[in-house]
Short mmCIF file of C-alpha atoms in Angstrom, two decimals:
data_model
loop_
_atom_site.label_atom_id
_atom_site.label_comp_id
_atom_site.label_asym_id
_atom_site.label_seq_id
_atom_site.Cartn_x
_atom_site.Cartn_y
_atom_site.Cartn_z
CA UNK A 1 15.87 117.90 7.17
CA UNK A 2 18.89 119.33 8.03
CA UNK A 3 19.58 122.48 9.84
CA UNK A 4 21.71 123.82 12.31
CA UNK A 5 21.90 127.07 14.37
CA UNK A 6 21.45 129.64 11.67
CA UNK A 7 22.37 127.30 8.58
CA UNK A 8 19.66 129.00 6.74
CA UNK A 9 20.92 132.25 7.00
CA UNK A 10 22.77 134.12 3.81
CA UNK A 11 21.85 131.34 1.93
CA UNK A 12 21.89 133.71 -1.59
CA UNK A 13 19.40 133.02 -4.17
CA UNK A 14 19.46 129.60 -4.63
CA UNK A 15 18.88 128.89 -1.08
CA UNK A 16 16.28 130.08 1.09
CA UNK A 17 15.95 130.17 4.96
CA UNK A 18 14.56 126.98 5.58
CA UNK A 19 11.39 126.77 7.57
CA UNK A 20 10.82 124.55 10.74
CA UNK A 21 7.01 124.02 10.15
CA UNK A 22 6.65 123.47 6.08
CA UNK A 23 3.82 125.31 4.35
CA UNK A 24 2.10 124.88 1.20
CA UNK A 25 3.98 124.35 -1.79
CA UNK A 26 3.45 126.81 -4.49
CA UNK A 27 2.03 125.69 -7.92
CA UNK A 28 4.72 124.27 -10.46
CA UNK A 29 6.69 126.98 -12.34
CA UNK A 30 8.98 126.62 -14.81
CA UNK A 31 10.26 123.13 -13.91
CA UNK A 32 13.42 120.96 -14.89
CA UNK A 33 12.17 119.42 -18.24
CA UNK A 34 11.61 115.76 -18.23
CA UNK A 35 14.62 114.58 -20.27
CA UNK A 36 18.08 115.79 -20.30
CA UNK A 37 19.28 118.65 -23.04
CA UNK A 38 19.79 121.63 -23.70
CA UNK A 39 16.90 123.27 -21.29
CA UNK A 40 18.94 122.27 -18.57
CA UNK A 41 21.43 124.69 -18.99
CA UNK A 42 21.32 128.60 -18.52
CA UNK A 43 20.00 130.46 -21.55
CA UNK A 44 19.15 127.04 -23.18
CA UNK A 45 22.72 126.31 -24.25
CA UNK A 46 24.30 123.10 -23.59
CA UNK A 47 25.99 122.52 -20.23
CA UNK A 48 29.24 123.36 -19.72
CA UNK A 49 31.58 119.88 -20.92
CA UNK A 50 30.51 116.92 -22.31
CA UNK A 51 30.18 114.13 -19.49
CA UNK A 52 31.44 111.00 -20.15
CA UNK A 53 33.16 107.77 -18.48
CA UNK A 54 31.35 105.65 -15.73
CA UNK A 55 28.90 106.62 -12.67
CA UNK A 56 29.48 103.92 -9.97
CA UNK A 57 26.05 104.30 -7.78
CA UNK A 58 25.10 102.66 -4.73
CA UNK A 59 21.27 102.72 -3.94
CA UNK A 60 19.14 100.70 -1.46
CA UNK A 61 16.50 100.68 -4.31
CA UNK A 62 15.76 96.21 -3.91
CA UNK A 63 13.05 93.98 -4.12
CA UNK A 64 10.78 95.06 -7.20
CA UNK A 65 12.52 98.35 -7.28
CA UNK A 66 15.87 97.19 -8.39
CA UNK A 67 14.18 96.14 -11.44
CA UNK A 68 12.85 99.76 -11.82
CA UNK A 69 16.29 101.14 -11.32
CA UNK A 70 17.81 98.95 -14.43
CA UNK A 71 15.14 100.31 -16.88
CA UNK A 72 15.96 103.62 -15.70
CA UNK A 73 19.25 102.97 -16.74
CA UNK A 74 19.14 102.20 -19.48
CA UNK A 75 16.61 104.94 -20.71
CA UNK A 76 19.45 107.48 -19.19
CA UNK A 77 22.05 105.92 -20.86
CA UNK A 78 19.96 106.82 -24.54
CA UNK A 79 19.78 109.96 -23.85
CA UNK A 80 23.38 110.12 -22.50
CA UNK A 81 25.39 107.39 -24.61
CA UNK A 82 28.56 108.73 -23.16
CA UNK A 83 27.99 108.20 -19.50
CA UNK A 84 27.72 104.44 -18.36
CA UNK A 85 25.78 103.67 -14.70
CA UNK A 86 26.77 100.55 -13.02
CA UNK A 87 24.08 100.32 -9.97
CA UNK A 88 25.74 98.45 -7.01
CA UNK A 89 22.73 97.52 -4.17
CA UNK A 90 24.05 98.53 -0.68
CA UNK A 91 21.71 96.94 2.42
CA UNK A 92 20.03 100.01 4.02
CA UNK A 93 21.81 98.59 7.91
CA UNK A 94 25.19 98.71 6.83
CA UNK A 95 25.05 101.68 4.19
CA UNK A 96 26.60 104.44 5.98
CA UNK A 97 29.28 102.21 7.67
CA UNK A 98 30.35 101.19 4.09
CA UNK A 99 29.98 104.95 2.89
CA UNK A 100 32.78 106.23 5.49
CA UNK A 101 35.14 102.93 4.59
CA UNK A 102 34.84 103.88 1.10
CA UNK A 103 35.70 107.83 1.31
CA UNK A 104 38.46 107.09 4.24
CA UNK A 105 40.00 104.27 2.00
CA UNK A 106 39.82 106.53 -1.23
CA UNK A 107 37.39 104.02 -3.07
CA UNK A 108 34.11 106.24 -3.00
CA UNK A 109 31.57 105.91 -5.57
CA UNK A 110 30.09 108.92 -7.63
CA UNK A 111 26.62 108.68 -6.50
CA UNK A 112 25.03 107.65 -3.16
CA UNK A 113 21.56 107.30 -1.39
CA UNK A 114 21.37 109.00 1.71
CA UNK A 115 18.93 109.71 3.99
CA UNK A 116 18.22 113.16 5.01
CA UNK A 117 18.75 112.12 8.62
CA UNK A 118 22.05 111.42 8.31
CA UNK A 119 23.00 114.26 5.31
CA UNK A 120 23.78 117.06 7.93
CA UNK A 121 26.41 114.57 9.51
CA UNK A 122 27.42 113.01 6.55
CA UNK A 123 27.72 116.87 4.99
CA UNK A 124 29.57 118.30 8.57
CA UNK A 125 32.23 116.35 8.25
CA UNK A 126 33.34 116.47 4.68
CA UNK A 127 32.15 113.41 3.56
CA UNK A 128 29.76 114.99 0.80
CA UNK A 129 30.01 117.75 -2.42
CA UNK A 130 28.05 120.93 -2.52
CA UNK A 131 26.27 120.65 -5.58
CA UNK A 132 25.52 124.46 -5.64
CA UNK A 133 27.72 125.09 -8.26
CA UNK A 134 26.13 122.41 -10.54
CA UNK A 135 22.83 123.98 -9.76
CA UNK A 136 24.02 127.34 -10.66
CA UNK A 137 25.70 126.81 -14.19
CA UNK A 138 22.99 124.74 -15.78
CA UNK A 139 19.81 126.85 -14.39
CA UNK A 140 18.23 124.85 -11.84
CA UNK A 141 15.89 126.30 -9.81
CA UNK A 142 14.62 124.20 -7.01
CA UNK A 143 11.57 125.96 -5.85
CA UNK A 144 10.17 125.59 -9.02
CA UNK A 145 11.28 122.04 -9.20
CA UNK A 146 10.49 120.45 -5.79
CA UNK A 147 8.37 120.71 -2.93
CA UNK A 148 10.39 123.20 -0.30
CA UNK A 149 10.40 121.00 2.32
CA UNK A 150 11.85 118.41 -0.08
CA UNK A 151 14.36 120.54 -1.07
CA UNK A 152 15.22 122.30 2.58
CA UNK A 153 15.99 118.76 3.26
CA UNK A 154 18.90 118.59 1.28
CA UNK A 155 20.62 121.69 2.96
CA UNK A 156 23.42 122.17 5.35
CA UNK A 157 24.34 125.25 6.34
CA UNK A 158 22.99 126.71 3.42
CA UNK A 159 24.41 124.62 0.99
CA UNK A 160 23.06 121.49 -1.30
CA UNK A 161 24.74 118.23 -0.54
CA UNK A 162 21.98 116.22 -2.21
CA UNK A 163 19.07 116.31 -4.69
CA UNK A 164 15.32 115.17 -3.36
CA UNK A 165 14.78 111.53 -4.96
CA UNK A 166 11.99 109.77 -2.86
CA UNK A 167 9.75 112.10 -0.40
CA UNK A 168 10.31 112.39 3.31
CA UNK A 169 6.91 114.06 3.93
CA UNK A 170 3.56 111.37 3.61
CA UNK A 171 5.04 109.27 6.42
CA UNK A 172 1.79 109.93 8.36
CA UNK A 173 -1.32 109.36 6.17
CA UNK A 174 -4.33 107.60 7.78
CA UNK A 175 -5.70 104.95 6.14
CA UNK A 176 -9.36 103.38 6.75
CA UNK A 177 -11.51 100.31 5.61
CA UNK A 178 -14.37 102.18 4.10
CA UNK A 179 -16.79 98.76 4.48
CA UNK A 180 -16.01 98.71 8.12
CA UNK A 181 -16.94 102.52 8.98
CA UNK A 182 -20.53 101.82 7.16
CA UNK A 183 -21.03 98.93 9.23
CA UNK A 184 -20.19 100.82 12.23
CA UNK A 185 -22.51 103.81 10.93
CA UNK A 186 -19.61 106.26 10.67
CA UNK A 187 -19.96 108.16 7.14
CA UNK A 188 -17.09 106.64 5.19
CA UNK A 189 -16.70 109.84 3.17
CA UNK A 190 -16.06 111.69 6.56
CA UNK A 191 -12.94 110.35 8.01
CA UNK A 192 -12.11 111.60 11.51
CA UNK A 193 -9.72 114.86 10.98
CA UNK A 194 -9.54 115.71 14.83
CA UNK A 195 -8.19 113.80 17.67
CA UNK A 196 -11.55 113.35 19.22
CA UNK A 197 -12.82 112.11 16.05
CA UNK A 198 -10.28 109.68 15.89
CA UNK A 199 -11.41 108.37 19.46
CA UNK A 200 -14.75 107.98 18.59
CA UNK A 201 -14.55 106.41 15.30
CA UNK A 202 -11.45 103.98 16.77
CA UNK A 203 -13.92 103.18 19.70
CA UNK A 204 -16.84 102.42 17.25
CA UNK A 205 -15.17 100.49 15.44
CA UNK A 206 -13.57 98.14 18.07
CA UNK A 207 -14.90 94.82 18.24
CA UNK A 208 -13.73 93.09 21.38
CA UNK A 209 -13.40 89.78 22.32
CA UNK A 210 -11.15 88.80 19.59
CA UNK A 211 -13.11 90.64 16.97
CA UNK A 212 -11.87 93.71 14.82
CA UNK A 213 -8.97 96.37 15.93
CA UNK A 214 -10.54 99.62 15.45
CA UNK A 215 -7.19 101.89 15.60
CA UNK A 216 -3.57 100.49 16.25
CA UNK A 217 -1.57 103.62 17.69
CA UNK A 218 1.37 103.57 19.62
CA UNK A 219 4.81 105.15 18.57
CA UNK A 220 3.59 107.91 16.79
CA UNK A 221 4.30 110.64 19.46
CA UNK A 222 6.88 112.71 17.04
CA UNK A 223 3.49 112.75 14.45
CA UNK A 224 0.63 113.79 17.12
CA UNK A 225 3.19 116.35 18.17
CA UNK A 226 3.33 118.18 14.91
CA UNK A 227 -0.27 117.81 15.04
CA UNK A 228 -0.43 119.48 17.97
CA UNK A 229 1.85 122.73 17.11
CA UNK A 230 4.76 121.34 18.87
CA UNK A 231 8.16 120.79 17.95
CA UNK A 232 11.12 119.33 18.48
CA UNK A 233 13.58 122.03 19.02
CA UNK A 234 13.96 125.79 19.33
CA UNK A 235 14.12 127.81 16.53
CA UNK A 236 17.97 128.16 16.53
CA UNK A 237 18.09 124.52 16.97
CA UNK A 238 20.12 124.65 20.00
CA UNK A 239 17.39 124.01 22.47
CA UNK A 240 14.94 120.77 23.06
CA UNK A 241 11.43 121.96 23.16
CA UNK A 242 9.78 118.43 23.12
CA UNK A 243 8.65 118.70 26.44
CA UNK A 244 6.64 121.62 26.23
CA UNK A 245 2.77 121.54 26.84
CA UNK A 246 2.27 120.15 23.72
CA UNK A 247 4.53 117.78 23.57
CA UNK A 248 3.16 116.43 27.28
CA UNK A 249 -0.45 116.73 25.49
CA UNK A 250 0.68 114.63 22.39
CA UNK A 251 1.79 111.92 24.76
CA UNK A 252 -0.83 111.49 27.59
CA UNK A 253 -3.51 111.72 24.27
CA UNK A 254 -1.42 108.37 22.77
CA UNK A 255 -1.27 106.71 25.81
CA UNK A 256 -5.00 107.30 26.86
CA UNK A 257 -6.33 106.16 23.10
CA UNK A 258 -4.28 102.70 23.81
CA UNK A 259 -5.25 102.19 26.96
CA UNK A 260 -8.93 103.01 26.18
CA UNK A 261 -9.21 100.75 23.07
CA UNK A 262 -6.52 97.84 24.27
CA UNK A 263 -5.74 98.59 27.59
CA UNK A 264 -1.99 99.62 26.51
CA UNK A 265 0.93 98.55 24.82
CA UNK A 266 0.80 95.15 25.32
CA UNK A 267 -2.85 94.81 25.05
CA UNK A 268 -2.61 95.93 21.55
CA UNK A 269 0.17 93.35 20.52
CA UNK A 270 -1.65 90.53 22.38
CA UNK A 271 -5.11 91.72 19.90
CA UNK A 272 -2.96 91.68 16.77
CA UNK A 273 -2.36 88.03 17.53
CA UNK A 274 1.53 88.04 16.03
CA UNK A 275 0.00 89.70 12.73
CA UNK A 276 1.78 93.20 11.99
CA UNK A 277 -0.25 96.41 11.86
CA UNK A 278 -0.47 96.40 8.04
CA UNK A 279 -1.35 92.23 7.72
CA UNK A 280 -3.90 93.11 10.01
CA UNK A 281 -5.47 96.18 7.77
CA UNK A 282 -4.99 93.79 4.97
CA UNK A 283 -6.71 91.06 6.20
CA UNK A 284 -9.56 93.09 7.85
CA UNK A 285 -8.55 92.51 11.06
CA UNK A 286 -8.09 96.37 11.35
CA UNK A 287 -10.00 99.07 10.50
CA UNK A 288 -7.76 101.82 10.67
CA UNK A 289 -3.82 102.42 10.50
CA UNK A 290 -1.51 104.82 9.90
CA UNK A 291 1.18 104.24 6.67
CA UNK A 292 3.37 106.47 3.83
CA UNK A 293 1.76 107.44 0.66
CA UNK A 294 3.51 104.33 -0.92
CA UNK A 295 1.17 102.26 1.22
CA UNK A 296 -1.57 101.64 -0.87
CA UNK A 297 0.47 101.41 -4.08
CA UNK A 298 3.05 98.99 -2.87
CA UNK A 299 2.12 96.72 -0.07
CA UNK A 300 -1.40 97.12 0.08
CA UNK A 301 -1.92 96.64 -3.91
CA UNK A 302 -0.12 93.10 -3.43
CA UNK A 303 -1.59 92.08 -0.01
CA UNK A 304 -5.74 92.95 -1.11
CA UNK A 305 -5.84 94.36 -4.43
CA UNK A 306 -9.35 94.76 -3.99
CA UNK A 307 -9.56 96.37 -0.15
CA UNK A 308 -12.16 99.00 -0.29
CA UNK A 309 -9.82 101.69 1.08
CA UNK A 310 -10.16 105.58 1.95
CA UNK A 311 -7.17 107.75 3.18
CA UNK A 312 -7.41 111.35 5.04
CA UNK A 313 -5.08 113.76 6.43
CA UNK A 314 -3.76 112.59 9.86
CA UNK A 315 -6.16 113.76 12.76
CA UNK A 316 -4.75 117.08 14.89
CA UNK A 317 -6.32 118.52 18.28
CA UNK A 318 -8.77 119.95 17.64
CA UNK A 319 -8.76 121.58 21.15
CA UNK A 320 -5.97 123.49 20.16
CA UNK A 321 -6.39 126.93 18.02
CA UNK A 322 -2.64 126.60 16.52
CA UNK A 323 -2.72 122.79 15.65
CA UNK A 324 -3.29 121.88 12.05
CA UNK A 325 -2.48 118.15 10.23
CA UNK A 326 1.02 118.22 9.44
CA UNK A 327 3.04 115.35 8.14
CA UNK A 328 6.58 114.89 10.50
CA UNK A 329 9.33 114.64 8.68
CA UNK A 330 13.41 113.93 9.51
CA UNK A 331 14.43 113.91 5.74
CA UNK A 332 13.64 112.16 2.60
CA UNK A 333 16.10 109.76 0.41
CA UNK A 334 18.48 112.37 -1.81
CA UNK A 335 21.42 111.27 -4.41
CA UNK A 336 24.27 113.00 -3.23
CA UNK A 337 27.89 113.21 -4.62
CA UNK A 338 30.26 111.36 -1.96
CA UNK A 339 34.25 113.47 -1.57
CA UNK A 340 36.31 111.28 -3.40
CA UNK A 341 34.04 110.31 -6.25
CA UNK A 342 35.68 110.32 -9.40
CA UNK A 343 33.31 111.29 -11.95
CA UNK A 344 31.53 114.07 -10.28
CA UNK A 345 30.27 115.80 -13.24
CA UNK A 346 28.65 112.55 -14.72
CA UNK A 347 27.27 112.08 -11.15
CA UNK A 348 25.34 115.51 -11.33
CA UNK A 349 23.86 114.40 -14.74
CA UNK A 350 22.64 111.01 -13.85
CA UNK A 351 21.33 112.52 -10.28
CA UNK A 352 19.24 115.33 -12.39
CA UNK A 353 17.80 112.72 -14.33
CA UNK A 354 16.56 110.54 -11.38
CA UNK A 355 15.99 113.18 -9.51
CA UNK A 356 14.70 115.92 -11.54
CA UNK A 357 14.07 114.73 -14.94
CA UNK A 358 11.81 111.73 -16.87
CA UNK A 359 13.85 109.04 -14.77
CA UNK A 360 11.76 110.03 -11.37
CA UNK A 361 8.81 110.33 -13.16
CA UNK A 362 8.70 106.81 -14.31
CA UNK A 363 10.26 105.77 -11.56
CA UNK A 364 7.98 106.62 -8.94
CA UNK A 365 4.94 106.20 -11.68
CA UNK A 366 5.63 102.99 -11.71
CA UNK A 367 5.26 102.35 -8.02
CA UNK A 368 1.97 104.60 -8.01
CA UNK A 369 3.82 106.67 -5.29
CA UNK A 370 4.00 110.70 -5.07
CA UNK A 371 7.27 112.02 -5.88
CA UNK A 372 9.08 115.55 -4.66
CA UNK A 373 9.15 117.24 -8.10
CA UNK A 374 5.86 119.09 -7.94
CA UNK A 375 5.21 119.07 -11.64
CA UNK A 376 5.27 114.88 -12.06
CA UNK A 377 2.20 114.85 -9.52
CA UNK A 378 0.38 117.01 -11.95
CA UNK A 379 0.41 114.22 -14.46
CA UNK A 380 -2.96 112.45 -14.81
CA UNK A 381 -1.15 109.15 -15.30
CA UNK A 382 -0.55 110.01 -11.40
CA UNK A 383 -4.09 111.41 -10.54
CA UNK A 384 -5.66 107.76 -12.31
CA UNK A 385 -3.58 105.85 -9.52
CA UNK A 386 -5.63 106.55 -6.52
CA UNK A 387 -9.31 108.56 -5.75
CA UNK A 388 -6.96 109.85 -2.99
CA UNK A 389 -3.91 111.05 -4.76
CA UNK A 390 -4.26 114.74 -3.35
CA UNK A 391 -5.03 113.58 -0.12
CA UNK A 392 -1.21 111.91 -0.49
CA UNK A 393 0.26 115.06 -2.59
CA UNK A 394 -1.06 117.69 0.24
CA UNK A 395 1.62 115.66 2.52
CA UNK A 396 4.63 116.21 0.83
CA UNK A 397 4.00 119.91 1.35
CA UNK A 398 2.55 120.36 4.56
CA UNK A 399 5.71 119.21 6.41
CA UNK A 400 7.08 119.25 10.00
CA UNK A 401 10.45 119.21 9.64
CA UNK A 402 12.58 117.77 12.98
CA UNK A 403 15.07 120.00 12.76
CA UNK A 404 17.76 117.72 12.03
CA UNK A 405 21.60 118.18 12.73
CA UNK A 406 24.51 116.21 12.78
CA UNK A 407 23.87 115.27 16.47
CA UNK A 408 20.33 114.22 14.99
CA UNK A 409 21.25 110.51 14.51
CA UNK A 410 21.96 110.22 18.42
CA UNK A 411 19.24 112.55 19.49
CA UNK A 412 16.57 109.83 17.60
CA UNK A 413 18.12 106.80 19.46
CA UNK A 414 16.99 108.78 22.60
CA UNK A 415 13.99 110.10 21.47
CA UNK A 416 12.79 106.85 20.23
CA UNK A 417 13.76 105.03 23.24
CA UNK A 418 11.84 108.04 25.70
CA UNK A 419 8.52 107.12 23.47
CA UNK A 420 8.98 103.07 24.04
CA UNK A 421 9.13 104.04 27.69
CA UNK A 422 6.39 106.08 27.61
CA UNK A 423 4.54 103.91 26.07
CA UNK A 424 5.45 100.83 27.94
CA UNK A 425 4.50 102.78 31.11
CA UNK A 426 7.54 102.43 32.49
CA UNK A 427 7.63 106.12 32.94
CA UNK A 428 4.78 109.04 32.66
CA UNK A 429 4.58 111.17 29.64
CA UNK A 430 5.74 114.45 31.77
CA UNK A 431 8.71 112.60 33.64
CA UNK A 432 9.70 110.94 30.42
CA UNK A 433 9.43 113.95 27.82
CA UNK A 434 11.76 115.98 30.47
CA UNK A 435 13.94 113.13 30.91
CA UNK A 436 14.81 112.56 27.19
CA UNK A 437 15.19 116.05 26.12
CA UNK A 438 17.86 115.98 29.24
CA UNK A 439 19.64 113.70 27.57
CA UNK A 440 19.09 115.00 24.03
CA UNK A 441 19.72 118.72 25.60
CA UNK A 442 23.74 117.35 25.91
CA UNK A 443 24.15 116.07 22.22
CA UNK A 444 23.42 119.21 21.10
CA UNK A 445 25.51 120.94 23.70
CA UNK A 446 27.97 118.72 22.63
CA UNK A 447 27.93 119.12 19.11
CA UNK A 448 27.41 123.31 19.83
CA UNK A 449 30.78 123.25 21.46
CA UNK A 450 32.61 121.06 18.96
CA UNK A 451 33.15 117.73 19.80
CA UNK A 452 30.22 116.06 18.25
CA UNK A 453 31.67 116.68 14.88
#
């Protein structure tokens, strides 16, 4: 999500103000048709110039995905015989190091994956195309093509530097063994959907003594905040509002669920007995845990196929009038053109086609996931993948955005660091929430007054 002070203003037609607290998206319009042609284009005529040549693009996309990314390759390249895509896989811990080498040292590719936490950075210093132009002269309206959270991620300073590929809302979906809440006499078609409920269910279904892990929290104070109407920043973006009441709520509620159910941090490790959160849902060791909308599809479907699984909205206080479930979100995965590339216009073809077009629907059909073009979700190939796929779709909509700017990347070390504290007890929730947006306070300040550009 990227936004600065007043980057949404004048953003023209094609750009809206973007909101700080996404709503619900509206129903599918008029989208980007599945396949390349004509329909892309203003009026229905043909773009503007043939594109043709090569489209160097560097994705993160491994593992079984990589495979996915070749046969969506070469199903472009039918319908665009003139373009060639050579994928090159960059590792997702040095991607952004070798993204700046390759624009200083005037070797950029045409396409990149970036992450919508770095975009705004990325964007504010040059190292990325507006694409509003492209969007313009063939037609694309991306309202009625994406999710607006989705989409608002993309922006800087009311411009598009990227296209939505992979969804940054559905982060935060919880995820329960259906078996275990009958045994415990919960109603497994009632999962809890306030924070009290979550208590009581994680507390019921806690067996101790080396038994079953009702509820694994811990680290998800940015998600319990947007659960709890807070927020990260100040409208204009220029002030940390983190450690407001409901930010101090958020925390003392995480830390007083882990201490009740493991007696803290460590107790929690110590019950997982070296398994991680997920092995442990997997192998019925826990009975509830938190995970993306790609959970079920791609780890859990490998791990037990045959898991009796339900999946709800993440709890919100329910003591508080304002609070609703909302999914956090910092940004999603985009394709954006890198300065330097030198095929742009064959770029913005490919991107619409993975991004927009038949290549992200089969894409992300294949990995049962969501994706951020509204009208692919509609598809019942989509609706036959899970009992709970609009329990995952409602996610990508209902969005928290963080209110990311270029001083974003710095202001998460911090923030993620004040949580670990917090957590560890090495600090209370009050000290530490005041503490941290101190420190995140002068980034911004910083990057207000210039010099963190």
């Amino acid at each position: 999500m990227k936004r600065g002070p007043s980057q949404r203003e004048g953003a023209g037609s094609l750009l809206g103000r973007r909101r700080l607290l996404g709503a619900g998206g509206a129903a599918a319009g008029a989208a980007l048709p599945l396949a390349l042609g004509a329909a892309c284009a203003p009026g229905g005529a043909a773009p503007a110039g043939k594109p043709q040549g090569s489209v160097e693009a560097w994705t993160v996309w491994d593992g079984t995905r990589e495979a996915l990314m070749n046969q969506q390759i070469e199903d472009f390249q039918r319908l665009v015989p003139a373009v060639t895509v050579r994928h090159s896989l960059v590792q997702q811990a040095q991607m952004y190091d070798k993204y700046t080498s390759a624009i200083a040292g005037g070797t950029s590719p045409d396409s990149v994956m970036v992450h919508g936490r770095m975009l705004p950075a990325m964007a504010d210093r040059g190292q990325l195309v507006a694409l509003d132009a492209y969007a313009r002269r063939d037609g694309l309206k991306p309202a009625e093509v994406w999710y607006e959270p989705e989409w608002q991620g993309q922006l800087w300073r009311g411009k598009a530097y990227g296209l939505p590929l992979a969804s940054g809302g559905g982060n935060f979906v919880l995820y329960y063994n259906r078996s275990h809440f009958q045994e415990a006499g919960l109603d497994p078609n009632a999962p809890p959907k306030t924070w009290a409920d979550l208590a009581t269910a994680a507390e019921r279904l806690t067996q101790r003594g080396g038994g079953r892990l009702g509820y694994a929290s811990g680290g998800l104070w940015t998600e319990y905040l947007s659960c709890n109407a807070g927020r990260l920043f100040g409208n204009d973006l220029t002030r940390v509002a983190w450690n407001a009441t409901e930010g101090v709520e958020s925390a003392q509620y995480e830390l007083d669920l882990e201490r009740r159910l493991h007696g803290g941090r460590a107790g929690l490790a110590e019950a997982l007995g070296g398994q991680t959160q997920v092995q442990a849902f997997a192998s019925g060791k826990l009975s509830m845990l938190n995970n993306g909308v790609y959970f079920a599809f791609y780890e859990l479907k490998q791990l037990a196929p045959d898991l009796p699984y339900g999946a709800a909205a993440f709890p919100y206080n329910g003591s508080n009038p304002r609070a609703r479930s909302l999914n956090f979100s910092d940004g999603g995965w985009g394709y954006s053109v890198p300065q330097g590339a030198r095929n742009p216009d064959a770029a913005w073809e490919w991107q619409k086609y993975a991004c927009a077009g038949e290549g992200n629907l089969k894409f992300f059909l294949a990995q049962g996931r969501p994706t951020p073009v509204k009208r692919h979700n509609e598809r019942p190939e989509f609706r036959q993948a899970s009992p709970y796929f609009d329990v995952l779709v409602a996610t990508l909509h209902n969005q928290a955005l963080a209110g990311v700017t270029p001083a974003w990347p710095e202001i998460r070390t911090v923030l993620t660091q004040m949580v670990a504290d917090i957590g560890a007890g090495k600090v209370g929730p009050k000290d530490g929430l005041d503490g941290g947006a101190k420190q995140a306070q002068l980034l911004l300040d910083r990057f207000a007054a210039g010099s963190g550009k």
